[in-house]
Short mmCIF file of C-alpha atoms in Angstrom, two decimals:
data_model
loop_
_atom_site.label_atom_id
_atom_site.label_comp_id
_atom_site.label_asym_id
_atom_site.label_seq_id
_atom_site.Cartn_x
_atom_site.Cartn_y
_atom_site.Cartn_z
CA UNK A 1 102.66 115.72 116.90
CA UNK A 2 105.29 113.52 115.32
CA UNK A 3 107.01 113.03 118.65
CA UNK A 4 103.76 111.95 120.26
CA UNK A 5 103.21 109.50 117.44
CA UNK A 6 106.71 108.04 117.76
CA UNK A 7 106.36 107.61 121.50
CA UNK A 8 103.01 105.96 121.03
CA UNK A 9 104.45 103.42 118.63
CA UNK A 10 107.38 102.61 120.86
CA UNK A 11 105.20 102.14 123.93
CA UNK A 12 102.37 100.07 122.44
CA UNK A 13 104.79 97.49 121.09
CA UNK A 14 105.86 95.12 123.86
CA UNK A 15 109.34 94.68 122.36
CA UNK A 16 112.19 96.69 120.89
CA UNK A 17 111.41 98.23 117.50
CA UNK A 18 113.38 100.67 115.34
CA UNK A 19 111.32 102.90 113.03
CA UNK A 20 114.41 104.09 111.16
CA UNK A 21 116.52 101.04 111.87
CA UNK A 22 116.92 100.12 108.20
CA UNK A 23 118.58 102.66 105.89
CA UNK A 24 116.93 102.76 102.50
CA UNK A 25 117.88 104.89 99.49
CA UNK A 26 116.61 104.81 95.92
CA UNK A 27 118.96 106.24 93.32
CA UNK A 28 117.83 105.35 89.78
CA UNK A 29 115.00 104.00 87.66
CA UNK A 30 114.36 102.43 84.28
CA UNK A 31 111.25 102.05 82.17
CA UNK A 32 110.77 98.69 80.46
CA UNK A 33 114.07 97.86 78.72
CA UNK A 34 115.30 101.46 78.69
CA UNK A 35 118.47 102.86 80.19
CA UNK A 36 118.74 103.57 83.87
CA UNK A 37 118.28 107.21 84.83
CA UNK A 38 119.31 108.91 88.05
CA UNK A 39 116.48 109.99 90.32
CA UNK A 40 118.49 112.96 91.59
CA UNK A 41 116.66 113.10 94.91
CA UNK A 42 117.32 115.92 97.34
CA UNK A 43 118.41 115.00 100.89
CA UNK A 44 115.37 113.71 102.72
CA UNK A 45 113.11 113.72 99.67
CA UNK A 46 110.63 110.87 99.89
CA UNK A 47 108.19 111.70 97.11
CA UNK A 48 109.33 110.72 93.62
CA UNK A 49 107.16 112.02 90.81
CA UNK A 50 107.73 109.91 87.69
CA UNK A 51 104.42 110.77 86.02
CA UNK A 52 106.11 112.81 83.29
CA UNK A 53 108.83 110.23 82.73
CA UNK A 54 106.20 107.50 82.35
CA UNK A 55 103.95 109.44 79.98
CA UNK A 56 103.89 108.41 76.35
CA UNK A 57 105.77 110.44 73.77
CA UNK A 58 102.63 111.07 71.69
CA UNK A 59 100.25 113.95 72.23
CA UNK A 60 97.86 111.93 74.40
CA UNK A 61 100.22 111.90 77.37
CA UNK A 62 98.73 108.58 78.47
CA UNK A 63 101.06 106.17 80.26
CA UNK A 64 102.84 103.88 77.83
CA UNK A 65 104.96 101.45 79.80
CA UNK A 66 104.83 97.92 81.17
CA UNK A 67 107.36 97.78 84.00
CA UNK A 68 109.01 100.40 86.16
CA UNK A 69 112.28 99.30 87.77
CA UNK A 70 113.69 101.18 90.75
CA UNK A 71 117.22 100.60 92.05
CA UNK A 72 118.92 101.59 95.25
CA UNK A 73 120.66 100.47 98.41
CA UNK A 74 119.50 99.10 101.71
CA UNK A 75 121.74 98.98 104.75
CA UNK A 76 121.20 97.13 108.00
CA UNK A 77 123.39 98.73 110.70
CA UNK A 78 124.98 96.69 113.46
CA UNK A 79 123.34 99.07 115.96
CA UNK A 80 119.88 98.02 114.82
CA UNK A 81 120.71 94.35 115.21
CA UNK A 82 121.97 94.94 118.75
CA UNK A 83 118.81 96.87 119.60
CA UNK A 84 116.21 94.39 118.38
CA UNK A 85 117.81 90.95 118.78
CA UNK A 86 119.14 89.26 121.94
CA UNK A 87 122.85 88.52 122.24
CA UNK A 88 122.60 84.82 121.44
CA UNK A 89 120.90 85.45 118.07
CA UNK A 90 123.15 88.18 116.71
CA UNK A 91 125.75 85.87 115.15
CA UNK A 92 123.13 84.18 112.96
CA UNK A 93 120.07 86.39 112.69
CA UNK A 94 116.74 84.60 112.31
CA UNK A 95 115.53 87.48 110.15
CA UNK A 96 114.96 88.58 106.59
CA UNK A 97 114.84 91.93 104.85
CA UNK A 98 112.21 92.88 102.34
CA UNK A 99 110.66 95.94 100.75
CA UNK A 100 106.87 96.18 100.65
CA UNK A 101 105.05 97.57 97.61
CA UNK A 102 101.64 99.08 98.28
CA UNK A 103 99.17 100.94 96.10
CA UNK A 104 96.02 102.16 97.81
CA UNK A 105 94.12 102.93 94.62
CA UNK A 106 94.41 99.38 93.28
CA UNK A 107 94.66 97.64 96.68
CA UNK A 108 97.89 96.10 95.45
CA UNK A 109 100.21 94.46 97.97
CA UNK A 110 103.52 92.76 97.26
CA UNK A 111 107.05 92.55 98.59
CA UNK A 112 110.55 92.03 97.28
CA UNK A 113 112.82 89.95 99.48
CA UNK A 114 116.27 91.50 99.73
CA UNK A 115 117.86 89.02 102.14
CA UNK A 116 116.65 85.68 103.43
CA UNK A 117 117.61 84.38 106.87
CA UNK A 118 120.20 84.39 108.21
CA UNK A 119 120.62 88.06 107.41
CA UNK A 120 123.81 89.87 108.31
CA UNK A 121 124.43 93.57 108.96
CA UNK A 122 125.71 95.40 105.93
CA UNK A 123 124.69 96.88 102.60
CA UNK A 124 122.46 95.26 99.98
CA UNK A 125 121.57 96.16 96.41
CA UNK A 126 117.84 96.70 95.87
CA UNK A 127 115.94 96.24 92.62
CA UNK A 128 112.18 96.63 92.63
CA UNK A 129 110.02 95.97 89.60
CA UNK A 130 106.55 97.51 89.50
CA UNK A 131 104.20 96.26 86.76
CA UNK A 132 101.92 98.94 85.37
CA UNK A 133 98.98 96.54 85.42
CA UNK A 134 99.05 96.48 89.25
CA UNK A 135 99.31 100.14 90.19
CA UNK A 136 97.85 103.57 89.64
CA UNK A 137 98.48 106.96 91.21
CA UNK A 138 101.04 106.59 94.00
CA UNK A 139 103.06 103.52 94.97
CA UNK A 140 104.53 103.20 98.46
CA UNK A 141 107.83 101.41 99.09
CA UNK A 142 109.11 100.64 102.58
CA UNK A 143 111.73 98.21 103.93
CA UNK A 144 111.28 95.96 106.96
CA UNK A 145 113.42 93.64 109.06
CA UNK A 146 111.31 90.66 110.15
CA UNK A 147 111.85 87.66 112.41
CA UNK A 148 111.75 84.29 110.64
CA UNK A 149 111.68 82.05 113.71
CA UNK A 150 109.91 82.01 117.05
CA UNK A 151 111.89 81.61 120.26
CA UNK A 152 110.90 80.74 123.81
CA UNK A 153 110.11 83.89 125.71
CA UNK A 154 112.13 84.74 128.80
CA UNK A 155 109.37 86.87 130.27
CA UNK A 156 111.24 90.12 129.82
CA UNK A 157 109.43 91.18 126.63
CA UNK A 158 112.54 93.10 125.65
CA UNK A 159 112.79 91.46 122.23
CA UNK A 160 110.22 90.20 119.73
CA UNK A 161 109.93 86.43 120.02
CA UNK A 162 107.36 85.42 117.41
CA UNK A 163 107.87 84.46 113.79
CA UNK A 164 106.91 87.19 111.27
CA UNK A 165 107.12 90.00 113.83
CA UNK A 166 108.55 93.14 112.27
CA UNK A 167 111.36 94.57 114.38
CA UNK A 168 112.64 97.48 112.26
CA UNK A 169 111.67 99.55 109.25
CA UNK A 170 113.06 102.35 107.11
CA UNK A 171 112.18 105.31 104.93
CA UNK A 172 108.80 105.22 103.25
CA UNK A 173 108.99 106.37 99.61
CA UNK A 174 106.04 107.58 97.58
CA UNK A 175 106.44 107.01 93.85
CA UNK A 176 103.92 108.84 91.68
CA UNK A 177 103.41 106.83 88.49
CA UNK A 178 100.63 108.91 86.94
CA UNK A 179 98.86 112.13 87.71
CA UNK A 180 95.15 112.76 88.26
CA UNK A 181 93.26 112.73 85.00
CA UNK A 182 91.36 115.70 83.64
CA UNK A 183 92.63 117.95 86.40
CA UNK A 184 93.86 121.41 85.65
CA UNK A 185 97.40 122.25 86.68
CA UNK A 186 97.52 123.07 90.39
CA UNK A 187 98.12 126.68 91.38
CA UNK A 188 101.20 125.70 93.33
CA UNK A 189 103.42 122.63 93.42
CA UNK A 190 103.62 120.47 96.51
CA UNK A 191 106.24 118.02 97.68
CA UNK A 192 107.17 116.11 100.81
CA UNK A 193 110.70 116.33 102.11
CA UNK A 194 112.54 116.14 105.44
CA UNK A 195 113.08 119.70 106.64
CA UNK A 196 115.86 118.54 108.93
CA UNK A 197 117.97 117.58 105.92
CA UNK A 198 117.44 120.67 103.76
CA UNK A 199 119.17 123.90 104.68
CA UNK A 200 116.71 126.16 102.84
CA UNK A 201 113.76 124.88 104.89
CA UNK A 202 112.94 126.01 108.45
CA UNK A 203 114.19 124.21 111.53
CA UNK A 204 112.01 122.73 114.23
CA UNK A 205 108.72 120.92 113.99
CA UNK A 206 107.13 122.97 111.23
CA UNK A 207 104.40 121.11 109.38
CA UNK A 208 104.78 122.96 106.11
CA UNK A 209 106.58 125.83 104.39
CA UNK A 210 105.48 127.93 101.45
CA UNK A 211 108.55 128.66 99.37
CA UNK A 212 108.61 131.90 97.34
CA UNK A 213 112.20 131.68 96.10
CA UNK A 214 110.67 131.33 92.64
CA UNK A 215 108.06 134.07 92.76
CA UNK A 216 106.46 132.89 89.53
CA UNK A 217 105.81 129.43 90.93
CA UNK A 218 105.50 129.13 94.73
CA UNK A 219 106.12 125.69 96.14
CA UNK A 220 104.57 124.04 99.17
CA UNK A 221 106.89 121.80 101.15
CA UNK A 222 105.39 119.27 103.58
CA UNK A 223 107.71 118.17 106.38
CA UNK A 224 108.17 114.39 106.22
CA UNK A 225 110.17 114.54 109.46
CA UNK A 226 106.70 113.81 110.85
CA UNK A 227 106.23 110.38 109.26
CA UNK A 228 102.76 109.63 110.60
CA UNK A 229 101.38 112.92 109.29
CA UNK A 230 103.13 112.46 105.96
CA UNK A 231 101.68 108.97 105.71
CA UNK A 232 98.15 110.23 106.38
CA UNK A 233 98.54 112.99 103.79
CA UNK A 234 99.44 110.39 101.17
CA UNK A 235 96.33 108.31 101.80
CA UNK A 236 94.15 108.06 98.69
CA UNK A 237 90.93 106.75 100.22
CA UNK A 238 87.70 108.69 100.43
CA UNK A 239 86.21 107.01 103.49
CA UNK A 240 87.46 106.04 106.93
CA UNK A 241 89.22 107.82 109.75
CA UNK A 242 92.52 108.18 107.91
CA UNK A 243 90.87 109.94 104.96
CA UNK A 244 88.99 112.22 107.36
CA UNK A 245 92.16 113.07 109.26
CA UNK A 246 93.93 113.80 105.96
CA UNK A 247 91.22 116.28 105.00
CA UNK A 248 91.44 118.02 108.39
CA UNK A 249 95.22 118.36 108.09
CA UNK A 250 94.89 119.70 104.55
CA UNK A 251 92.36 122.25 105.76
CA UNK A 252 94.80 123.45 108.39
CA UNK A 253 97.63 123.70 105.87
CA UNK A 254 95.51 125.35 103.20
CA UNK A 255 94.30 128.06 105.58
CA UNK A 256 97.85 129.24 106.26
CA UNK A 257 98.81 128.89 102.61
CA UNK A 258 95.88 130.96 101.35
CA UNK A 259 96.61 133.76 103.81
CA UNK A 260 100.19 133.94 102.60
CA UNK A 261 99.19 133.80 98.94
CA UNK A 262 96.60 136.52 99.36
CA UNK A 263 98.88 138.91 101.22
CA UNK A 264 101.74 138.15 98.83
CA UNK A 265 99.53 138.71 95.77
CA UNK A 266 98.35 142.01 97.18
CA UNK A 267 101.95 143.20 97.57
CA UNK A 268 102.55 142.46 93.87
CA UNK A 269 99.75 144.70 92.62
CA UNK A 270 101.17 147.65 90.65
CA UNK A 271 99.73 151.15 90.34
CA UNK A 272 97.51 150.02 87.48
CA UNK A 273 96.09 147.17 89.51
CA UNK A 274 97.96 144.49 87.54
CA UNK A 275 100.04 141.56 88.77
CA UNK A 276 102.84 139.71 87.00
CA UNK A 277 102.16 136.04 87.66
CA UNK A 278 99.26 133.74 86.94
CA UNK A 279 98.88 132.50 90.52
CA UNK A 280 98.62 136.08 91.82
CA UNK A 281 95.79 136.80 89.41
CA UNK A 282 94.03 133.58 90.37
CA UNK A 283 94.23 134.36 94.09
CA UNK A 284 92.90 137.88 93.67
CA UNK A 285 90.09 136.74 91.41
CA UNK A 286 89.14 134.05 93.91
CA UNK A 287 88.99 136.22 97.01
CA UNK A 288 89.09 139.95 96.33
CA UNK A 289 85.61 140.18 94.80
CA UNK A 290 84.02 138.23 97.64
CA UNK A 291 85.81 140.31 100.25
CA UNK A 292 84.26 143.49 98.88
CA UNK A 293 81.08 142.00 97.43
CA UNK A 294 81.70 143.35 93.95
CA UNK A 295 82.10 141.71 90.56
CA UNK A 296 84.73 144.25 89.58
CA UNK A 297 88.01 142.45 90.35
CA UNK A 298 90.07 145.55 89.58
CA UNK A 299 88.14 147.66 92.06
CA UNK A 300 88.33 144.91 94.70
CA UNK A 301 92.07 144.54 94.13
CA UNK A 302 92.68 148.26 94.63
CA UNK A 303 90.57 148.28 97.81
CA UNK A 304 92.39 145.24 99.16
CA UNK A 305 95.76 146.84 98.45
CA UNK A 306 94.71 150.03 100.23
CA UNK A 307 93.19 148.24 103.23
CA UNK A 308 96.22 146.03 103.80
CA UNK A 309 98.51 149.07 103.61
CA UNK A 310 96.60 151.20 106.10
CA UNK A 311 97.20 150.44 109.83
CA UNK A 312 93.69 151.71 110.54
CA UNK A 313 91.96 149.25 108.20
CA UNK A 314 94.42 146.34 108.43
CA UNK A 315 92.80 144.63 111.46
CA UNK A 316 89.36 144.81 109.89
CA UNK A 317 90.43 143.44 106.52
CA UNK A 318 92.33 140.60 108.19
CA UNK A 319 89.15 139.75 110.06
CA UNK A 320 87.23 139.68 106.77
CA UNK A 321 89.92 137.49 105.19
CA UNK A 322 89.61 135.08 108.10
CA UNK A 323 85.84 134.94 107.67
CA UNK A 324 86.12 134.47 103.91
CA UNK A 325 88.63 131.63 104.28
CA UNK A 326 86.42 129.86 106.80
CA UNK A 327 83.61 130.03 104.27
CA UNK A 328 85.87 128.89 101.44
CA UNK A 329 87.65 126.02 103.21
CA UNK A 330 84.78 125.05 105.52
CA UNK A 331 86.94 123.27 108.16
CA UNK A 332 83.83 122.60 110.24
CA UNK A 333 82.57 120.01 107.77
CA UNK A 334 85.76 117.93 107.81
CA UNK A 335 86.04 118.13 111.59
CA UNK A 336 82.49 116.82 111.95
CA UNK A 337 83.28 113.96 109.57
CA UNK A 338 86.35 113.09 111.61
CA UNK A 339 84.41 113.15 114.87
CA UNK A 340 81.76 110.93 113.33
CA UNK A 341 84.49 108.41 112.62
CA UNK A 342 85.18 108.37 116.34
CA UNK A 343 88.76 109.59 115.83
CA UNK A 344 89.69 105.98 115.23
CA UNK A 345 92.95 106.40 113.44
#
C-alpha cells in the first residue's frame, strides 16, 4: 500500500520531488529553562512520547510547562539538490529550508526557518520551540525544501518552476505532549517505528507486529515505513475521509491483535484456570464468557483452553472467535462510514 502511495505522489506532481530528500533527526529536548535531555530514539522511531516528562511533579499529573524545545540536525544532501533543481540553479539555490509545526487538535500551524535562500547542501542545527498554549495531544514536525523564486518554464516540467513550491521533504515526527485525559491505561502499548531499521521487527511490508518479548506487557509496533498509513493513523479528527480511513485501518489491525492476544492468553492458563498477567485476565474476561454464553469466566476459560487444544474442536472455536470479533469490532460500521465519505482521501 505504501508503494502505491509513493508512486501516486511521484506521478501526480508534474516535477521532480523527493519525499525523503531532507534528512531530519531530533536528538534532545528541554522544558522551559531546564537542562537538555537526550531523546534516546531507536533507529527509525518517529513517535516521541514526552507526556510523562511534561507532567507536573505534584500528584495531579497535569502539564506544568510553558515551552518545549527540541533540538536536532537537518541535512540537505547534494543528491537531492541535483534531483530537484536544474543545473544552472545549483550553485546558488533559490530555496529555503524550514520545519513545519502542526497540531490537529488545536489547528495550530507554524514553521521554523532553518536556512534562507540561497541554501547550500550540508548540515544545519535545528532548534524548535513549541509553546504549550498552542498545542495539545500530538505535535507533528516535518522539514521541507521550498523554492523561493519563480523561473521561466522550459516546457519540460522536469523541475518545479514556481515560487513556494515544495520540492523535497523529510521524516515526519510525532511528539506527544500530553496523554488523553480520564482514560484508563491501555491494555497494550503502541508505537510507530520503521521496521526496516530495527532488527527485532519483521522484514517486508508488514503493517504491524505484536511484540511478546516482554510477556507481562505486549507491545504493538506500527510500521512507519508506510508513511501515508502512519500519517493517517496519527490523525486526531473525528470527521472526514481521513478519520474514517484511520478507523478502518485500526479495525484491521485490532482484529489481528485480538486473535493473537486471545490465543496467547489461552496458552497461559494453568491447571487451576489462572493466568499470570493482567492483560491475559482482561482478554479472557472480555471474550471467553461471550464465546460460551456463560457468566462464569473460570468455566469459559477452561472450555476455551480445551477447545483450542483439541484438533477436533479447534476449527469450530476459531470460527466462533471470528464471529465474536466481528461483533466486538464491528468493521462493517466503519467501512460504511468510509464509503459514505466517497473514499475521498
